[in-house]
mmCIF file of C-alpha atoms in Angstrom:
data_model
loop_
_atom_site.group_PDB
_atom_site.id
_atom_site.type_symbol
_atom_site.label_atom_id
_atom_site.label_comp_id
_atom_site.label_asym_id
_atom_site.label_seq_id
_atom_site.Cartn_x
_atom_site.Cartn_y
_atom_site.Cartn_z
ATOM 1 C CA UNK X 24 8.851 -5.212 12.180
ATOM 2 C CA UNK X 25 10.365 -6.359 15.684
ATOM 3 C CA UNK X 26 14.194 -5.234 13.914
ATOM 4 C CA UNK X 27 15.323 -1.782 15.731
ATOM 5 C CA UNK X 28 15.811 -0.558 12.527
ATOM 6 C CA UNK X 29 12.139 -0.657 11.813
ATOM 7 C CA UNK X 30 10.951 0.953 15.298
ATOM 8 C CA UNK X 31 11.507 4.545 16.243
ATOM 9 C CA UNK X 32 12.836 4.698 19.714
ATOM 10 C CA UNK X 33 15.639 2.046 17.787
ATOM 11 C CA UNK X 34 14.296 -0.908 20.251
ATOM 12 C CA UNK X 35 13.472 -4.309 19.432
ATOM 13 C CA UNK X 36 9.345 -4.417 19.466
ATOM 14 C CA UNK X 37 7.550 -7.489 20.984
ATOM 15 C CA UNK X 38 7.196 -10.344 19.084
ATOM 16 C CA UNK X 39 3.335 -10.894 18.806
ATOM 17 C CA UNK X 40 2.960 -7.407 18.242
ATOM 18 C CA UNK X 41 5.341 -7.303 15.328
ATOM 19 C CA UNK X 42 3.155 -10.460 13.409
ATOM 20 C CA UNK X 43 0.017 -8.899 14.496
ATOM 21 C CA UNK X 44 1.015 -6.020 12.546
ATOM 22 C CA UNK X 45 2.414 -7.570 10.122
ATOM 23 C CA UNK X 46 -0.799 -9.975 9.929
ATOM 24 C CA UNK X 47 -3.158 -7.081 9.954
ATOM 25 C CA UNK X 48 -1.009 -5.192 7.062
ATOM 26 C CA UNK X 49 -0.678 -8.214 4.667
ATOM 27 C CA UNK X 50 -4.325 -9.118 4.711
ATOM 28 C CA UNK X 51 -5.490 -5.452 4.853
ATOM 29 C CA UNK X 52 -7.937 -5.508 7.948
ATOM 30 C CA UNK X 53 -6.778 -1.752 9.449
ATOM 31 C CA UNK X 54 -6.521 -3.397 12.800
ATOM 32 C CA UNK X 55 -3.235 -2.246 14.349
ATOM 33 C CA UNK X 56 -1.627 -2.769 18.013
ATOM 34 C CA UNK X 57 0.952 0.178 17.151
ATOM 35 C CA UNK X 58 0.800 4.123 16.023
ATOM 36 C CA UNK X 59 1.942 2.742 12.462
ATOM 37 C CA UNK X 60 3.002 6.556 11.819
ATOM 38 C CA UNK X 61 4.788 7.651 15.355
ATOM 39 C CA UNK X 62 5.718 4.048 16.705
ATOM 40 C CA UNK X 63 7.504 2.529 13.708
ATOM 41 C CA UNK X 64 10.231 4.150 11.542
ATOM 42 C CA UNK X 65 10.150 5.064 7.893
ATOM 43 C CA UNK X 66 11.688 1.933 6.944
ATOM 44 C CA UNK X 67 8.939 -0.142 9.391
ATOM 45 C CA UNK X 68 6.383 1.857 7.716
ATOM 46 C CA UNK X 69 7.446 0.932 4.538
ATOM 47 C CA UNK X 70 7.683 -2.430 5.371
ATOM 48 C CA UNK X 71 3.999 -2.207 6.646
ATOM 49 C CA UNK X 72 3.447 -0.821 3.156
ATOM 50 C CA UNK X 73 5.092 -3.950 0.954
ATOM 51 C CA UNK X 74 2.869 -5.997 3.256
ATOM 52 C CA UNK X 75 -0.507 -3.763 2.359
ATOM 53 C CA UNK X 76 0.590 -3.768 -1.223
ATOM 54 C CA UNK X 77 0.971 -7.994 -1.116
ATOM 55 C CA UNK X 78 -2.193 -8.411 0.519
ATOM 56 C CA UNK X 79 -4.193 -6.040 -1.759
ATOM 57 C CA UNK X 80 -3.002 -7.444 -5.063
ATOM 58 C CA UNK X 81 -3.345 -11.289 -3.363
ATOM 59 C CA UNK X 82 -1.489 -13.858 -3.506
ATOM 60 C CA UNK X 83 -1.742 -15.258 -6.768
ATOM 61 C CA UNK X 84 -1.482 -11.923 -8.495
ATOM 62 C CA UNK X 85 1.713 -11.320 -6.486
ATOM 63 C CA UNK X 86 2.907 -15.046 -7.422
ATOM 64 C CA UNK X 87 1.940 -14.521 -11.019
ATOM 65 C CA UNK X 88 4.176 -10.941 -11.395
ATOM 66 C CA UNK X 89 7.379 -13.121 -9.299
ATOM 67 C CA UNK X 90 6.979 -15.387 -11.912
ATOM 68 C CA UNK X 91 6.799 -13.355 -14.585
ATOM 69 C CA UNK X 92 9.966 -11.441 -13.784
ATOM 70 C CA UNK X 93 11.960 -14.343 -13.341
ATOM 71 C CA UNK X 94 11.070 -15.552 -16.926
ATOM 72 C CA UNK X 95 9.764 -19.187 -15.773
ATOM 73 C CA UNK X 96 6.939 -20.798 -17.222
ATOM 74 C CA UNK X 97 3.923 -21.757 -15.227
ATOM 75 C CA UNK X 98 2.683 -25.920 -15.393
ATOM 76 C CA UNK X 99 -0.583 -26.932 -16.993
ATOM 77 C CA UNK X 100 -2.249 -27.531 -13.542
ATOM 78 C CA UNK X 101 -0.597 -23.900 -12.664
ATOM 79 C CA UNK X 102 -1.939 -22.148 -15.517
ATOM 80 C CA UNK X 103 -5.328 -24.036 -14.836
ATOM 81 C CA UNK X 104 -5.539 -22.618 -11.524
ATOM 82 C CA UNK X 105 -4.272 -19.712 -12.125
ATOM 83 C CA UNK X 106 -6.806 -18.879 -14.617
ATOM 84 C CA UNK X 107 -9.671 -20.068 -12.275
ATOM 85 C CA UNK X 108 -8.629 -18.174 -9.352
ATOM 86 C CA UNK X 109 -9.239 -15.330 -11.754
ATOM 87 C CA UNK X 110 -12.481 -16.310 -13.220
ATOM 88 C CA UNK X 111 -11.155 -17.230 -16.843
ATOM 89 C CA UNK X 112 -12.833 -19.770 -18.727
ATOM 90 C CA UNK X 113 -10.523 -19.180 -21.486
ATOM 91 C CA UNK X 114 -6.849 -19.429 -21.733
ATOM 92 C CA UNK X 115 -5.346 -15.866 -20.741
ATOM 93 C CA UNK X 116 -2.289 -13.890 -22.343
ATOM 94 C CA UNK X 117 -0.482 -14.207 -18.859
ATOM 95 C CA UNK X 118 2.484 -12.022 -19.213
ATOM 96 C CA UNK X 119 -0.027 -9.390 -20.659
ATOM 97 C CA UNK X 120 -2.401 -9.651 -18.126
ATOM 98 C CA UNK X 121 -0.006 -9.279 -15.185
ATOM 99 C CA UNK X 122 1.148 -5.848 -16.736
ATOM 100 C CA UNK X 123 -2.049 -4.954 -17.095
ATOM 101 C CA UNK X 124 -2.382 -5.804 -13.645
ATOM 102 C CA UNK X 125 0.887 -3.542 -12.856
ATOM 103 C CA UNK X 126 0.061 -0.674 -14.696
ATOM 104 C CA UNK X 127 -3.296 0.020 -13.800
ATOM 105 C CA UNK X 128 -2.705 -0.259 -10.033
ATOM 106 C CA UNK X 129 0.470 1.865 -10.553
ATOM 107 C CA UNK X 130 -1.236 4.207 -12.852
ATOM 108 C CA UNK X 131 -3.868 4.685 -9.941
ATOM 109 C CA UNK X 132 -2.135 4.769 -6.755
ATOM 110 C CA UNK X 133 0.202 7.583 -8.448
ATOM 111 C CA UNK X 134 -3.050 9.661 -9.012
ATOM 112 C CA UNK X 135 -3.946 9.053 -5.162
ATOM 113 C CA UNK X 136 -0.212 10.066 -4.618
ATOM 114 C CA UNK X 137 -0.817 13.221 -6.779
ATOM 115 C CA UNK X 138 -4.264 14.087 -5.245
ATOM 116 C CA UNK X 139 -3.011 13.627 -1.447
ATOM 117 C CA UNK X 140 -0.106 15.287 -1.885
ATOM 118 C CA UNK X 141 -0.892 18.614 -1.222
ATOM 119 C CA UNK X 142 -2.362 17.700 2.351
ATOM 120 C CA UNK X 143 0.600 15.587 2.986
ATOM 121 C CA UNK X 144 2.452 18.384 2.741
ATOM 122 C CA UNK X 145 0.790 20.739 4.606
ATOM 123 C CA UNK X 146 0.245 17.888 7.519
ATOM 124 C CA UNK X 147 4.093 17.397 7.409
ATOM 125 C CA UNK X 148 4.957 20.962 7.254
ATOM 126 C CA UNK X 149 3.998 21.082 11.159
ATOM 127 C CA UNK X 150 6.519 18.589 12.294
ATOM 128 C CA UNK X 151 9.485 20.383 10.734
ATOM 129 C CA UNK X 152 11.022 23.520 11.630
ATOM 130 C CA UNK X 153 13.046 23.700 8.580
ATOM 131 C CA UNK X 154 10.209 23.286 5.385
ATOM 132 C CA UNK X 155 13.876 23.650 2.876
ATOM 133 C CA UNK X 156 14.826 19.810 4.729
ATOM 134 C CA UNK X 157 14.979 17.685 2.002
ATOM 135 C CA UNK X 158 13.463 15.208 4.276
ATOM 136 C CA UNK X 159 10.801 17.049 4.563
ATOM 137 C CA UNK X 160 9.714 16.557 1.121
ATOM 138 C CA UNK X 161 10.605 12.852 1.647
ATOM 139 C CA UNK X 162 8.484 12.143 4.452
ATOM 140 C CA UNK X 163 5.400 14.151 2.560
ATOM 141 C CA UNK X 164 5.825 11.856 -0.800
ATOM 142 C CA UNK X 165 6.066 8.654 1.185
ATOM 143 C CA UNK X 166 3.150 9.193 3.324
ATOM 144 C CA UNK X 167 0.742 10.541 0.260
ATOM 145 C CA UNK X 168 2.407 7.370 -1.052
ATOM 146 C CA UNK X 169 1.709 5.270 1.915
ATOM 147 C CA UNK X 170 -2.210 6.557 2.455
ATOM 148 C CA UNK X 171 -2.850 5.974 -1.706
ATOM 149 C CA UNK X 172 -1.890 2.617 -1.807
ATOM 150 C CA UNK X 173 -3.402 1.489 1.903
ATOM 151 C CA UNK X 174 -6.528 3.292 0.596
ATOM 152 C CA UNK X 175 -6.175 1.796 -3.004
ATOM 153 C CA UNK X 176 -6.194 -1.662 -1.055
ATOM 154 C CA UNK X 177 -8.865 -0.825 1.490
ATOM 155 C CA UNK X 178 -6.165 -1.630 4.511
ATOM 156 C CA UNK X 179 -7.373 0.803 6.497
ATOM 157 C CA UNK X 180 -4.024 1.374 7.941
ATOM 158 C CA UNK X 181 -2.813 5.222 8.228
ATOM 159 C CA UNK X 182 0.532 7.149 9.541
ATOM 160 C CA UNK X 183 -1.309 9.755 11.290
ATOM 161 C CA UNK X 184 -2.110 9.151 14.694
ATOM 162 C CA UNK X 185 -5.901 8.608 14.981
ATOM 163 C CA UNK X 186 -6.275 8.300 11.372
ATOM 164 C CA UNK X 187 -8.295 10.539 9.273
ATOM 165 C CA UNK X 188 -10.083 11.701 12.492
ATOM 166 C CA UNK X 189 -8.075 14.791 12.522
ATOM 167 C CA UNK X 190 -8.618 15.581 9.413
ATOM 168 C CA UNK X 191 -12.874 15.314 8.825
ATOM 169 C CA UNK X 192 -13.211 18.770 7.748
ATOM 170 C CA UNK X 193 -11.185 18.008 4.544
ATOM 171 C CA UNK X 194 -13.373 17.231 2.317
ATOM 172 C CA UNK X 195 -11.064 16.713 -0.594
ATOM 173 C CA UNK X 196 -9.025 14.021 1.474
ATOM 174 C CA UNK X 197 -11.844 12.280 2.384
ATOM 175 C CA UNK X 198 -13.638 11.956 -1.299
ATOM 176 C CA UNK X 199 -10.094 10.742 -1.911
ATOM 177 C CA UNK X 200 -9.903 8.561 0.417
ATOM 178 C CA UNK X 201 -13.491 7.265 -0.856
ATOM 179 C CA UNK X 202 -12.840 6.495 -4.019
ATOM 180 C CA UNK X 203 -9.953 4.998 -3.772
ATOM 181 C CA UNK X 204 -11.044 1.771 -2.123
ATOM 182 C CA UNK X 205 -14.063 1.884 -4.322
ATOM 183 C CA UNK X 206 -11.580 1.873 -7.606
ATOM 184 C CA UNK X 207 -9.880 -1.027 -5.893
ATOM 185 C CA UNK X 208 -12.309 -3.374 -4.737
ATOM 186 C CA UNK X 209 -13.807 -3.119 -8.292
ATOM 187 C CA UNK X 210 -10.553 -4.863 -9.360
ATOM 188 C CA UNK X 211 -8.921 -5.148 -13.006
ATOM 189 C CA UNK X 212 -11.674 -7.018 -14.629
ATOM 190 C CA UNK X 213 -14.399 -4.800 -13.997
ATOM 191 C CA UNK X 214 -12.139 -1.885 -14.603
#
C-alpha cells in the first residue's frame, strides 16, 4: 500500500499509514487513516480488498484453500487442529469442505455484487463525463465488488468518501448492506 502504484497522486504513502491500513483491512475493523476510495488507486484498493477477503475467511480457512490448491497433504497434528479450530469432533472431508467454503462465499458475494450494482452505477455515473468509457463500467463492477465482499466480511471499509453516509436515503443499499454481514458472521456451518 506505500508502492506509488497503489496511491493515486502516484507518491509513495507513509509507512505506518500503509500497515495501519493494511492492519485494519486484513482483520476487518473499518478503521482507516486514508479515503480508501479517493486516496488509493484501483490497484491499492484492490489490494485493500485481498486483505478484507483474508481476514474475513481467517487464517486457517485461507491456509486450508493454499493447501488445497497446491495438492499437499496436511499432518496428523495439522488435520487435528485444523478440525478443532473449526469445531469438528469428527474427521472432516477437507478438500470438500474448503469448496464448500469457496462456493458459498463466492456464490454470495456475487449476489451482493448483483444487488449493488445498480447503485454503483449510478454513483459512478457522476464522476465520468463519458458513461460509453469502458472504464466506467470497470470502476462500477469493482466497487459493487469491493462493498459486497467488505460487507460480506463485516470490514466496514468503503470507497466512497464518508461511507454510506451519503447514501441513507437508499434504502435498498442499506438492507443490502445489512444482510450481508449478517449472512457472514453466521458462517458456513450454520449456513
Amino acid at each position: 500500500l506505500s508502492l506509488p502504484i497503489s496511491n493515486t497522486d502516484g507518491k509513495w504513502l507513509d509507512p505506518v499509514a500503509s500497515i495501519f491500513m493494511g492492519v485494519s483491512a486484513t482483520c476487518v475493523t473499518g478503521l482507516v487513516v486514508v479515503d480508501v476510495g479517493n486516496d488509493f488507486s484501483m490497484f491499492g484498493q484492490a489490494v485493500i480488498l485481498f486483505l478484507i477477503q483474508i481476514g474475513g475467511l481467517s487464517y486457517m480457512t485461507i491456509t486450508t484453500i493454499l493447501v488445497y490448491i497446491t495438492g499437499k497433504k496436511l499432518g496428523i497434528s495439522e488435520a487435528k487442529i485444523f478440525d478443532m479450530s473449526n469445531n469438528s469432533e469428527a474427521k472432516i472431508n477437507f478438500a470438500d469442505f474448503v469448496i464448500k467454503i469457496a462456493t458459498l462465499t463466492l456464490v454470495v458475494e456475487g449476489i451482493g455484487l448483483l444487488f449493488l450494482l445498480k447503485d454503483s452505477l449510478e454513483i459512478t455515473a457522476l464522476s465520468f463525463s463519458d458513461l460509453s468509457d469502458p472504464q466506467y463500467f470497470i470502476t462500477a463492477i469493482f466497487q459493487a465488488m469491493f462493498h459486497a465482499v467488505s460487507a460480506f466480511c463485516n470490514a466496514g471499509l468503503s470507497l466512497y468518501s464518508g461511507s454510506l453516509e451519503n447514501h441513507a436515503s437508499n434504502h435498498w443499499m442499506l438492507f443490502v448492506f445489512s444482510l450481508l454481514p449478517i449472512i457472514g458472521g453466521l458462517g458456513y456451518t450454520v449456513l
